Short mmCIF file of C-alpha atoms and ligand atoms in Angstrom, two decimals:
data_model
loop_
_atom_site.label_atom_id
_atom_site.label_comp_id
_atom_site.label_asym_id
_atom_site.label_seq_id
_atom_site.Cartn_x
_atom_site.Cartn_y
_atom_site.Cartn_z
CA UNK A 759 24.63 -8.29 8.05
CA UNK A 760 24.21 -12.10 7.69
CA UNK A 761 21.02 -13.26 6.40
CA UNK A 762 21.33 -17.08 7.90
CA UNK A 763 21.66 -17.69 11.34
CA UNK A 764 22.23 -20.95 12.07
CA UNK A 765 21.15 -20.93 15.59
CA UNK A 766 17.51 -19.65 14.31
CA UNK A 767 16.99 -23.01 12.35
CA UNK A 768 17.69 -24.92 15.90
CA UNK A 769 15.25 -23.32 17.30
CA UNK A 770 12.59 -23.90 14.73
CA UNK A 771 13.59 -27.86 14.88
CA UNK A 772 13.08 -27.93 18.42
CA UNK A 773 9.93 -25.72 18.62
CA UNK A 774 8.66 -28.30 15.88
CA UNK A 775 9.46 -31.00 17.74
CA UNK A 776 7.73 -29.50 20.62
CA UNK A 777 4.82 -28.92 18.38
CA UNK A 778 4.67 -32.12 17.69
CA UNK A 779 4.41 -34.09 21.01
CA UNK A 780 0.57 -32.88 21.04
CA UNK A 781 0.09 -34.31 18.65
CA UNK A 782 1.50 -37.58 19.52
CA UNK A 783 -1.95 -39.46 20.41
CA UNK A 784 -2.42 -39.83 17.34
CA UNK A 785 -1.90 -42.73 15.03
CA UNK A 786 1.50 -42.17 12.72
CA UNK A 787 0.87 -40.10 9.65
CA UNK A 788 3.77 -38.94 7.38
CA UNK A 789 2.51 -36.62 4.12
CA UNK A 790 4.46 -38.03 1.36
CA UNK A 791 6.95 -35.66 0.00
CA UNK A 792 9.89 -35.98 -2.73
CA UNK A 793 12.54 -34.82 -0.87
CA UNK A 794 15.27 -34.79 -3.39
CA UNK A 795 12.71 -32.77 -6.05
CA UNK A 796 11.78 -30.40 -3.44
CA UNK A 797 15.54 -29.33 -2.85
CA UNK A 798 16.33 -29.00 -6.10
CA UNK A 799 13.26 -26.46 -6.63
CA UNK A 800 14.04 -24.42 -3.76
CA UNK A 801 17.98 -24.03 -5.08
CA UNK A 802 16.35 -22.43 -7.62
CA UNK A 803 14.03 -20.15 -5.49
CA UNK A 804 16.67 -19.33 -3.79
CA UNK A 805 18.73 -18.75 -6.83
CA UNK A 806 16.12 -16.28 -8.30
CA UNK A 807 15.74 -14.27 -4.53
CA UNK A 808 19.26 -12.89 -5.64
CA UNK A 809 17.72 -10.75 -8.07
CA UNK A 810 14.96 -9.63 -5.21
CA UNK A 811 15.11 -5.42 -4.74
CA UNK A 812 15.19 -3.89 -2.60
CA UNK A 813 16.16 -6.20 0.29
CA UNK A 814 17.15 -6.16 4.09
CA UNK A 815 20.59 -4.64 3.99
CA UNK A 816 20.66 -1.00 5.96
CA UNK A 817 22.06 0.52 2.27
CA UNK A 818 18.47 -0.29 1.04
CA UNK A 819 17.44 2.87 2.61
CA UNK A 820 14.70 3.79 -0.27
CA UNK A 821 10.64 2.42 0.41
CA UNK A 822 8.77 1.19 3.33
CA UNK A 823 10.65 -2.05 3.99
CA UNK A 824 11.71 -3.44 7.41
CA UNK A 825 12.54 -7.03 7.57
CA UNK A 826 10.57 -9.10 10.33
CA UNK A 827 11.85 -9.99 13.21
CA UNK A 828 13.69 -13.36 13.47
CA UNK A 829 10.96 -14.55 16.07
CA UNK A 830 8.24 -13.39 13.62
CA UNK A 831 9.45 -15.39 10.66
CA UNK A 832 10.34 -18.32 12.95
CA UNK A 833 6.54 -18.30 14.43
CA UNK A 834 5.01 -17.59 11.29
CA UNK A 835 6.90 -20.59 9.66
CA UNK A 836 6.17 -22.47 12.71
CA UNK A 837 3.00 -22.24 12.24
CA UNK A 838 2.47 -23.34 8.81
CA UNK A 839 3.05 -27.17 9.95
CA UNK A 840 -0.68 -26.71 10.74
CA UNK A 841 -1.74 -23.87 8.96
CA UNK A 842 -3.86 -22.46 11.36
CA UNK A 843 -7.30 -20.27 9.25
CA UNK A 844 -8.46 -17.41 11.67
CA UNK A 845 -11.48 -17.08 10.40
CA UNK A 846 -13.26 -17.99 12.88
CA UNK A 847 -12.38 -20.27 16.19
CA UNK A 848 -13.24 -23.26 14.07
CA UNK A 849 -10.52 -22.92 11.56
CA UNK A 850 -7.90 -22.17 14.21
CA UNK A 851 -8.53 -21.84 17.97
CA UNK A 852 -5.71 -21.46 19.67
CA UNK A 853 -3.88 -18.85 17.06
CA UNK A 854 -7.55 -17.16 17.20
CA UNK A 855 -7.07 -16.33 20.85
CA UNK A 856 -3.71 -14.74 20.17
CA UNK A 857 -5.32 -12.57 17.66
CA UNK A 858 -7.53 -11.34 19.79
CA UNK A 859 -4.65 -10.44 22.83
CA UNK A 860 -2.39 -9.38 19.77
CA UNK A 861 -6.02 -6.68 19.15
CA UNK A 862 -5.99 -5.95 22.88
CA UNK A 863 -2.19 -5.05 23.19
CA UNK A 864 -2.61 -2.77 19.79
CA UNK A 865 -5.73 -0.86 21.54
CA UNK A 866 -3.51 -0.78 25.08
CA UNK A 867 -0.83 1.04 23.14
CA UNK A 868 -4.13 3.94 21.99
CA UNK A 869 -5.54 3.52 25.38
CA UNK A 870 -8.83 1.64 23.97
CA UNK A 871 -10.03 -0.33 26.58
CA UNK A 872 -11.86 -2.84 24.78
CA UNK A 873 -11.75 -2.11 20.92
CA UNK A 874 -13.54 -3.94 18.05
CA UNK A 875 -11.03 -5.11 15.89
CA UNK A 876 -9.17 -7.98 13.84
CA UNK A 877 -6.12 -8.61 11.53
CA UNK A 878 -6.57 -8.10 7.86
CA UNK A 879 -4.26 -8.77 4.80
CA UNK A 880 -2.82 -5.29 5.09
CA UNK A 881 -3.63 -0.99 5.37
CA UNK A 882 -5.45 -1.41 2.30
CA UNK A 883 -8.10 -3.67 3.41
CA UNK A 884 -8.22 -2.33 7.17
CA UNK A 885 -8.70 1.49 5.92
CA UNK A 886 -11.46 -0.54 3.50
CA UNK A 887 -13.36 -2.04 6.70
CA UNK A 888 -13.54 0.92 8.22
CA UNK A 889 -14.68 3.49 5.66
CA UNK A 890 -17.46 0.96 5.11
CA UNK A 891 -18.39 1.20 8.77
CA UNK A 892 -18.60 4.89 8.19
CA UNK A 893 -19.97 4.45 5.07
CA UNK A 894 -22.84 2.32 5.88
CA UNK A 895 -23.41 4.85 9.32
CA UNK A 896 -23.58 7.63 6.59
CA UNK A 897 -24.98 6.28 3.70
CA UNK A 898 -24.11 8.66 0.96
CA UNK A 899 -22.13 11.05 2.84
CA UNK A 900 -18.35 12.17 1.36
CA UNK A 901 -15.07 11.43 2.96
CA UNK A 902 -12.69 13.46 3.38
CA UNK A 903 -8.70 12.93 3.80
CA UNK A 904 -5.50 15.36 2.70
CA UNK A 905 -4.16 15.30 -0.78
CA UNK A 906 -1.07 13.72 0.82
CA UNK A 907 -3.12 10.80 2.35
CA UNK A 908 -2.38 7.18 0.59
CA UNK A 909 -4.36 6.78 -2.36
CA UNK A 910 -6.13 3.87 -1.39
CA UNK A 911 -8.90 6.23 0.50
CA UNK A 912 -10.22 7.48 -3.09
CA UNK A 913 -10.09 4.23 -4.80
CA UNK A 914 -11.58 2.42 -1.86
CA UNK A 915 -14.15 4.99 -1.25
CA UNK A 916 -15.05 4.28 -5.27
CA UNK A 917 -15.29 0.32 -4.19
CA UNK A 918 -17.98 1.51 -1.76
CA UNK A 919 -19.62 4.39 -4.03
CA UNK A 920 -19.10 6.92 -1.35
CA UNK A 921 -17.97 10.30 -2.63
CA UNK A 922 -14.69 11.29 -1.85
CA UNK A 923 -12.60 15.15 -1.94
CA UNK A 924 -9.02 15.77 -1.04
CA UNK A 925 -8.03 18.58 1.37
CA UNK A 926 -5.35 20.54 0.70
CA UNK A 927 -2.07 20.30 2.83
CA UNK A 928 -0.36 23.20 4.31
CA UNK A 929 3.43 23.49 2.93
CA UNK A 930 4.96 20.62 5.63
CA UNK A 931 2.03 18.26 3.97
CA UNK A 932 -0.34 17.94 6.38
CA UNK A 933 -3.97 18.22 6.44
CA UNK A 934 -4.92 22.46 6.51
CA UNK A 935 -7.64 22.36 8.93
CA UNK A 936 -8.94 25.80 7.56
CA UNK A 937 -9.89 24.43 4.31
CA UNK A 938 -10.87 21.38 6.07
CA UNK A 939 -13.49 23.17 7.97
CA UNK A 940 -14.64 25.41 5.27
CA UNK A 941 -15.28 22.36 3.61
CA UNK A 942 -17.25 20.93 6.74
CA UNK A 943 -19.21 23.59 6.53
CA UNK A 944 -20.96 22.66 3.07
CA UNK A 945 -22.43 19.91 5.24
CA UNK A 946 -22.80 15.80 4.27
CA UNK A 947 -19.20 14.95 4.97
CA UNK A 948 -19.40 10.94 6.38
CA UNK A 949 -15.71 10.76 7.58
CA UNK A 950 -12.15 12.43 7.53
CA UNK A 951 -9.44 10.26 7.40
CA UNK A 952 -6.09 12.13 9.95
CA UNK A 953 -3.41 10.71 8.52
CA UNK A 954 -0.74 9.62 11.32
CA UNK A 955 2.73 9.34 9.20
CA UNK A 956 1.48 9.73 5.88
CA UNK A 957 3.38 7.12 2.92
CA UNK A 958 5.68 9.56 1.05
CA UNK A 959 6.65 12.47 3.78
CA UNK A 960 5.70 10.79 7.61
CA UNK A 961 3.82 13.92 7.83
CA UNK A 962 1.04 13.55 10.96
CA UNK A 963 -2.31 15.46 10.19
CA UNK A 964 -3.61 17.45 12.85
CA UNK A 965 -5.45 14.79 14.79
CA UNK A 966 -6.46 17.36 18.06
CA UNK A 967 -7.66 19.82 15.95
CA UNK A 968 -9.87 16.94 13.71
CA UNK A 969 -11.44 15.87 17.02
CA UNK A 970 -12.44 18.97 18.43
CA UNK A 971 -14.69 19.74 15.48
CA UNK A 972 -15.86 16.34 15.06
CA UNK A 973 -18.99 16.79 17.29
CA UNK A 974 -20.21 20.53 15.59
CA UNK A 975 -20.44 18.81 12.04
CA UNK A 976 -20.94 15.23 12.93
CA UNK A 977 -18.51 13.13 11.45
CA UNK A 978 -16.72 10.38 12.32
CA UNK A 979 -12.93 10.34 12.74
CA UNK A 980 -11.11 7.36 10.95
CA UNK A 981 -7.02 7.57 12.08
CA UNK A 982 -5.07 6.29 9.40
CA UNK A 983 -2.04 5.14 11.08
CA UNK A 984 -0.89 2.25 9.17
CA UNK A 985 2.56 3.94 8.81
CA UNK A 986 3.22 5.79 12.16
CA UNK A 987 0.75 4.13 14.39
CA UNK A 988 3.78 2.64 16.57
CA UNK A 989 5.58 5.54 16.71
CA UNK A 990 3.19 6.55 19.67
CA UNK A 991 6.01 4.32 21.65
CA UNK A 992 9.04 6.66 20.81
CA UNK A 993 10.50 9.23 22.88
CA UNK A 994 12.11 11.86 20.32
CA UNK A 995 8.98 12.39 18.54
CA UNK A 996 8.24 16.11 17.53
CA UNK A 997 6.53 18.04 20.62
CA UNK A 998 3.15 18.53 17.97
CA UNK A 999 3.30 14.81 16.77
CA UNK A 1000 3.43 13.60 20.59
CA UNK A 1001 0.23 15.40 20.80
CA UNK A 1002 -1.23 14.11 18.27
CA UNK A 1003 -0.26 10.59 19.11
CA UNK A 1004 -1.93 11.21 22.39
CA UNK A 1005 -5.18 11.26 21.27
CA UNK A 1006 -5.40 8.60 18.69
CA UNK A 1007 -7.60 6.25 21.00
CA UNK A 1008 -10.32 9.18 20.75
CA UNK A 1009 -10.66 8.46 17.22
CA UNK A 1010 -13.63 6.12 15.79
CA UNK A 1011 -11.50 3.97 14.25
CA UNK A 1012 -8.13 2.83 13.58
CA UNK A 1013 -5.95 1.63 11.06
CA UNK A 1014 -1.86 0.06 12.36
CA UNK A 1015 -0.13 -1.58 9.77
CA UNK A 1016 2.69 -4.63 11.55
CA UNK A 1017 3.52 -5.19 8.92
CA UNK A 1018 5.05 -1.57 8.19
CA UNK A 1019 6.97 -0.86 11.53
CA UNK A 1020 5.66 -3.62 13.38
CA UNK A 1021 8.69 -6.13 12.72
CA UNK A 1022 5.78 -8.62 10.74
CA UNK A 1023 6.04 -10.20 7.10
CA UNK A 1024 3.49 -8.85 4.80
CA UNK A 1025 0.05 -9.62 4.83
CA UNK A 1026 -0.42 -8.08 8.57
CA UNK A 1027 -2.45 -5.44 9.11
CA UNK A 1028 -5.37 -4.17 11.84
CA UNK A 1029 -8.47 -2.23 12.17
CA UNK A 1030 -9.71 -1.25 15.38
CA UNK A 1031 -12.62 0.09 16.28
CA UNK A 1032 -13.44 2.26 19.60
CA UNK A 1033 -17.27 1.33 19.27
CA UNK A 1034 -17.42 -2.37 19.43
CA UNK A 1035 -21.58 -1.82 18.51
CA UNK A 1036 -20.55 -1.48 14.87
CA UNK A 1037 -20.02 -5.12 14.61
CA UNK A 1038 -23.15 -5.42 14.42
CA UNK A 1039 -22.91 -3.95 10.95
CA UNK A 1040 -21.01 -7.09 9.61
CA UNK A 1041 -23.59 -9.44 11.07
CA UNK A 1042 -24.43 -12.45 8.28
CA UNK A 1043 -25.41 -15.70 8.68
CA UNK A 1044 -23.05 -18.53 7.40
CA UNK A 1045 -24.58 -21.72 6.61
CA UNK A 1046 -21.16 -23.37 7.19
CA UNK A 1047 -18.45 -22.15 9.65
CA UNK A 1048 -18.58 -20.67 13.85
CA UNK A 1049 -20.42 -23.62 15.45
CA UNK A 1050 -17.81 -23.61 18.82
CA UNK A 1051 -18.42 -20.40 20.69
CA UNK A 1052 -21.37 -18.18 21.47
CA UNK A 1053 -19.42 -14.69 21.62
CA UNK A 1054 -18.63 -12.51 18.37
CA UNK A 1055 -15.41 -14.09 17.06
CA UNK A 1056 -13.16 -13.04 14.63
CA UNK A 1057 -14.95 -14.51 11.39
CA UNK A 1058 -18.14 -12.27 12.23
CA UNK A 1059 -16.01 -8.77 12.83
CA UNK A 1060 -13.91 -9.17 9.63
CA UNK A 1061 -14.78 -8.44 5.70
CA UNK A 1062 -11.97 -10.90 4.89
CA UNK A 1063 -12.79 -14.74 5.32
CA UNK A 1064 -10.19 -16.92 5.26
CA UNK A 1065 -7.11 -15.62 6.81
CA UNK A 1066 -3.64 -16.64 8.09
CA UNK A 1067 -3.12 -17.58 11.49
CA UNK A 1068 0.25 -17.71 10.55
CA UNK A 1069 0.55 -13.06 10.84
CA UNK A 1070 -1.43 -13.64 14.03
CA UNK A 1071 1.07 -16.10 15.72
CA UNK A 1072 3.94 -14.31 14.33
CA UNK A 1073 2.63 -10.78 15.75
CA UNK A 1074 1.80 -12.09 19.27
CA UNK A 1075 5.29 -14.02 19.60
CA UNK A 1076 6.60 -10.65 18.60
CA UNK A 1077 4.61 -8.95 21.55
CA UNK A 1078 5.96 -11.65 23.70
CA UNK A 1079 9.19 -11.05 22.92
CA UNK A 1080 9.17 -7.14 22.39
CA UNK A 1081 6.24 -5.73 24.44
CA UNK A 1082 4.78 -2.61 23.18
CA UNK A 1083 5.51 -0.45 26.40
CA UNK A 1084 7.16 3.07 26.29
CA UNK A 1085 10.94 3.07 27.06
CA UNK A 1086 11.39 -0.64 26.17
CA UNK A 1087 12.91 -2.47 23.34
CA UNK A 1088 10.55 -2.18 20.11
CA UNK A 1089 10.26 1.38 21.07
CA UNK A 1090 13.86 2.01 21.44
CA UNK A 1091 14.21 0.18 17.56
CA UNK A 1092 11.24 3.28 16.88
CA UNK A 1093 13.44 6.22 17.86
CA UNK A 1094 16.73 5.05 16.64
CA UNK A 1095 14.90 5.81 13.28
CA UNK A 1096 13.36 9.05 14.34
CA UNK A 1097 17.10 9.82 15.68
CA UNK A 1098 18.38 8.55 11.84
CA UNK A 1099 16.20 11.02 9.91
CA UNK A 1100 16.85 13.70 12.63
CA UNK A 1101 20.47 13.51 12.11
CA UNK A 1102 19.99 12.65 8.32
CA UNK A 1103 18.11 16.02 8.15
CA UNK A 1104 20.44 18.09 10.08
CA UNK A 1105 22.92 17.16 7.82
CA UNK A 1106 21.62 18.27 4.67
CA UNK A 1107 21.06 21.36 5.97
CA UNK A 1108 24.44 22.63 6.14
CA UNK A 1109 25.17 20.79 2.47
CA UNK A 1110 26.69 22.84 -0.68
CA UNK A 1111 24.75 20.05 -2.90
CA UNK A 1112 21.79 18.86 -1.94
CA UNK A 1113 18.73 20.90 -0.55
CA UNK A 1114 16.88 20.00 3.23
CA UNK A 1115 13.07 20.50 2.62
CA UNK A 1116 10.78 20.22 5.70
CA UNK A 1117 12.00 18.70 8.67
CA UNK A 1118 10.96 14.89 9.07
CA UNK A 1119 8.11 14.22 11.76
CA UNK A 1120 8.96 10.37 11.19
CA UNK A 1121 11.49 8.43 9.83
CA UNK A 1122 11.06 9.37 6.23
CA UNK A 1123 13.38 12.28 4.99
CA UNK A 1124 12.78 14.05 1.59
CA UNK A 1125 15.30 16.40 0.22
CA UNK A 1126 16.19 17.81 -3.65
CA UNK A 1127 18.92 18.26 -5.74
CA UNK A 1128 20.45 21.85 -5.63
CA UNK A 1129 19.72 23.90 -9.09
CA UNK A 1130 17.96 26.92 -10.10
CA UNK A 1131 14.97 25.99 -11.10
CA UNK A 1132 12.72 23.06 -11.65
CA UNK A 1133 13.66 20.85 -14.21
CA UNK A 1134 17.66 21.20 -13.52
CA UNK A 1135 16.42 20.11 -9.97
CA UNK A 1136 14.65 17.07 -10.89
CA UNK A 1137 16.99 15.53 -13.61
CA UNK A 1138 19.20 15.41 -11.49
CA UNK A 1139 17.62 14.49 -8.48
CA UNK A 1140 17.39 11.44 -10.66
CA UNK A 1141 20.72 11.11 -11.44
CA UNK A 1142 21.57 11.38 -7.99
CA UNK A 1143 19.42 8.39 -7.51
CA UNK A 1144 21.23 6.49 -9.96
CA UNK A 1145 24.82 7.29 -8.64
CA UNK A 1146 23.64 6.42 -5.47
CA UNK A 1147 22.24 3.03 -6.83
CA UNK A 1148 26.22 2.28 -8.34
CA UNK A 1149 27.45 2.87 -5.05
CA UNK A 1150 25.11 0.28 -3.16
CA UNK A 1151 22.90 3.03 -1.41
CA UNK A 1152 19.00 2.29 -2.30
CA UNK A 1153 17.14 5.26 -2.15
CA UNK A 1154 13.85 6.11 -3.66
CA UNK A 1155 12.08 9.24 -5.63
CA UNK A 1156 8.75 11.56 -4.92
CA UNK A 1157 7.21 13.79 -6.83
CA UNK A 1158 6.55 16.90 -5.03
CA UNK A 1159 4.16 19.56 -6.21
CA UNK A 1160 5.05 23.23 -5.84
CA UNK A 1161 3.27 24.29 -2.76
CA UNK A 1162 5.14 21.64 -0.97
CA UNK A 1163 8.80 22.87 -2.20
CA UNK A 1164 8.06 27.20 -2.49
CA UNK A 1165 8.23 27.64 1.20
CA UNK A 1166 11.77 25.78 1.91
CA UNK A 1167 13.16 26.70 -1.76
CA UNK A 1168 11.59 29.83 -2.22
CA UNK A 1169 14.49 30.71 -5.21
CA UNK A 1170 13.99 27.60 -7.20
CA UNK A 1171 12.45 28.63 -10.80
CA UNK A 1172 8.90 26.38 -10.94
CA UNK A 1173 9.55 25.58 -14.80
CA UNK A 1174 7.87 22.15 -14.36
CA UNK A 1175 4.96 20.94 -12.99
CA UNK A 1176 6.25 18.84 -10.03
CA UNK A 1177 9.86 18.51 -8.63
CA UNK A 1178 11.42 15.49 -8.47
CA UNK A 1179 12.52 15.12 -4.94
CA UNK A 1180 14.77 12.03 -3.11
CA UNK A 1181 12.99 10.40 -0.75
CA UNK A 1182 14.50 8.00 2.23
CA UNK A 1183 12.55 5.51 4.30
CA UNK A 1184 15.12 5.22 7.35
CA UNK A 1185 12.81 1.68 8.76
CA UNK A 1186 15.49 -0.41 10.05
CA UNK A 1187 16.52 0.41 13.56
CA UNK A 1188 20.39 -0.02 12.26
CA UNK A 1189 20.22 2.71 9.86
CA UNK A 1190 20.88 5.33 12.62
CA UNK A 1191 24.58 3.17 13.56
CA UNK A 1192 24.54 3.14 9.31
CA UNK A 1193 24.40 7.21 8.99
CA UNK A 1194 28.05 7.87 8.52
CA UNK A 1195 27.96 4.97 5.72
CA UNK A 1196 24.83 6.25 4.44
CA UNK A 1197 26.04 9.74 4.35
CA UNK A 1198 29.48 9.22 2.76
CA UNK A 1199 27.86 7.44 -0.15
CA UNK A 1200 25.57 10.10 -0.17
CA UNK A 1201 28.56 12.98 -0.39
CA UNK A 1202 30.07 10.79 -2.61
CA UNK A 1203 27.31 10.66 -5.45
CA UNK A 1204 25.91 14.09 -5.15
CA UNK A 1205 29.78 15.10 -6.24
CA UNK A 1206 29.64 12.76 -9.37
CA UNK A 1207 26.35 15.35 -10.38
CA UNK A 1208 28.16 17.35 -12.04
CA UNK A 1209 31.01 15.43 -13.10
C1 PLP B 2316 1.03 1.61 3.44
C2 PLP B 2316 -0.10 2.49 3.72
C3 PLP B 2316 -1.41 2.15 3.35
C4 PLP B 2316 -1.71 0.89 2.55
O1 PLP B 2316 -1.42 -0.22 3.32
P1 PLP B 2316 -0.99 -1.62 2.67
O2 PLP B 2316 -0.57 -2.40 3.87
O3 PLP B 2316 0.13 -1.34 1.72
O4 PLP B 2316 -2.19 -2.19 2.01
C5 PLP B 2316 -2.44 3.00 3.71
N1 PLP B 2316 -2.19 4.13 4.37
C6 PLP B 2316 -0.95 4.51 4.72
C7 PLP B 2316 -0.74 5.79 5.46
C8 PLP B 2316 0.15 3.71 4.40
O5 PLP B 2316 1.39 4.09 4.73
#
């Protein structure tokens, strides 16, 4: 798999050129730049990059990571010759409006009509926007999200002093909506966070379920979705995780990360937000920027100030390009990694060495090391990693604690506290053409355990 394609860098020239005839009007203004010094600074960036782990290669088949599409990095890079800021019209007009059809698209996918919402640097800071919204419509109240959800939501609840609890997860890791509503019923609860995909199993919380409480104890319902939130596209989704992904757009907000499964370079992600009254809440008076336009732009609906125009011109060239529409393209990409894990899964079920554990809802497979109890398991779950690693396959570790592990290993001896588990991140819409590679090197270094 080539990194450099030639062809790409035509393009660029001649979408740069094409950028530049509007500006042509104007008198002739070259920057001044050391051409020679900058090349020989950028041998050596590119010199160091070697080193970068993990990288784009289908054998990197460990974390999150899904290089961006070739039009998204050709966009993005496009435009950085004027470094557009988005926020607000007056830093960037024109890559403002395709923010705002890149928002509409996202809520078309959830069936939001007209949603609130903006880019932000990432699921971090989107998940932050819209806890505050609940926050500051529940001053005081607790949220509420699985003890599998990302651990952002208890740090960033701590930003915003708002209590926070965990709910426990049933043994497939998602949210146990008994405990959840026993919990409800103790009263002052401000938000739960459904996790849709959640970071270390792709497990989806029970999203109808959430919902048709929501209205006896008040709450609102914040869908994280920064991992799975595309995979409402795919076709070979589990029969409960298509319903689930069916109702997202009844949610009160929404976090979608492009920058996760989206095809986008980092610093993309998006809130949305069903009830476009709460931007009200982020109403301010600036003494300096939004003079061109009388409607709420982007600047007054966002935490962040400055941002990149740059993720929002990438994102909407990738809509262009790849629409977000069932049974096209991008969502074809989407189940060719449900169909990797799938088949990744059904493998390890009928292996001698290695040990299944609950069947993937996503694209992210987790699976142990064969011993008899515990620690055995883990050491060499870890060694496993590390043959892998000599033999070019990237994979990556979890720590799973025992009620996640007793139900699909009920022999193993619990002698430790957690059991190191494998986990694989199967992003990249090649890895399902890659499974036989993936799977031989797999065979390969699960045989040198016990060499
Ligand atoms: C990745 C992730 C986050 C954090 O998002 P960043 O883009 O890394 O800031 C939050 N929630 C979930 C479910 C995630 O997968």
């Amino acid at each position: 798999m080539a990194l450099l394609s030639k062809a790409e860098i035509d393009i660029l020239l001649s979408a740069l050129e094409k950028l530049q005839e509007g500006f042509s009007h104007l008198p002739d203004f070259s920057p001044a730049a050391d051409h020679d010094r900058i090349k020989d600074v950028l041998m050596q960036v590119a010199t160091r990059m070697q080193q970068n782990y993990p990288y784009h290669h289908p054998r990197y088949a460990g974390q999150m990571l899904k290089p961006p599409h070739p039009v998204a990095r050709l966009a993005y890079a496009l435009s950085l010759w004027i470094n557009p800021n988005n926020h607000a019209r007056d830093g960037g007009i024109a890559s403002s409006m395709m923010e705002s059809e890149c928002i509409a698209s996202i809520g078309a996918m959830f069936d939001l009509s007209n949603p609130l919402g903006h880019l932000c640097g990432g699921g971090t800071m989107a998940n932050l926007e819209a806890l505050w919204v609940a926050g500051k419509l529940h001053p005081g109240k607790t949220v509420l999200a699985s003890a599998q959800a990302h651990y952002t939501h208890s740090r960033i609840s701590d930003v915003l002093a708002l209590p926070f609890e965990a709910v426990p997860v049933t043994p497939d890791g998602c949210m146990d909506v008994t405990a959840l509503e026993a919990r409800l019923t103790k009263g002052d609860v401000a938000a739960v966070v459904v996790t849709m995909g959640t970071t270390g199993l792709g497990a989806i919380d029970p999203l109808p379920e959430v919902l048709r409480i929501r209205q006896r104890y008040g709450f609102r319902v914040h869908v994280d979705a920064a991992y799975g939130g595309y995979f409402t596209l795919a076709e070979a989704l589990p029969p409960a995780a298509r319903l689930a992904f069916s109702c997202i757009g009844e949610a009160d907000s929404i976090v979608i990360d492009p920058h996760k499964h989206g095809l986008q370079p980092y610093g993309c992600g998006c809130v949305l937000f069903r009830d476009s009254s709460v931007g009200v809440l982020y109403k301010h008076d600036s003494p300096y920027t939004y003079f061109s336009s009388a409607e709420l732009h982007l600047g007054e609906i966002s935490l962040e100030c400055s941002r990149p125009g740059a993720a929002a011109v990438a994102l909407w060239a990738t809509q262009q390009l790849l629409p977000m529409k069932r049974g096209g393209e991008f969502a074809a990409g989407l189940n060719r990694s449900l169909l990797a894990a799938q088949e990744l899964w059904r493998r390890l079920q009928a292996s001698k060495r290695l040990k299944a554990l609950m069947q993937p809802q996503l694209d992210i497979v987790v699976f142990g090391a064969r011993s008899s109890n515990a620690r055995d398991a883990s050491a060499l779950a870890r060694k496993l990693f590390e043959e892998a690693a000599k033999r070019e396959l990237h994979l990556a570790l979890i720590e799973l604690p025992p009620e996640l592990v007793r139900h699909y290993w009920p022999e193993l001896v619990m002698n430790r506290g957690t059991v190191t588990c494998i986990r694989s991140c199967l992003m990249k819409p090649e890895h399902l053409d890659w499974i036989d590679d993936i799977w031989s090197l797999l065979e390969s270094a699960a045989l040198a355990l016990h060499e």
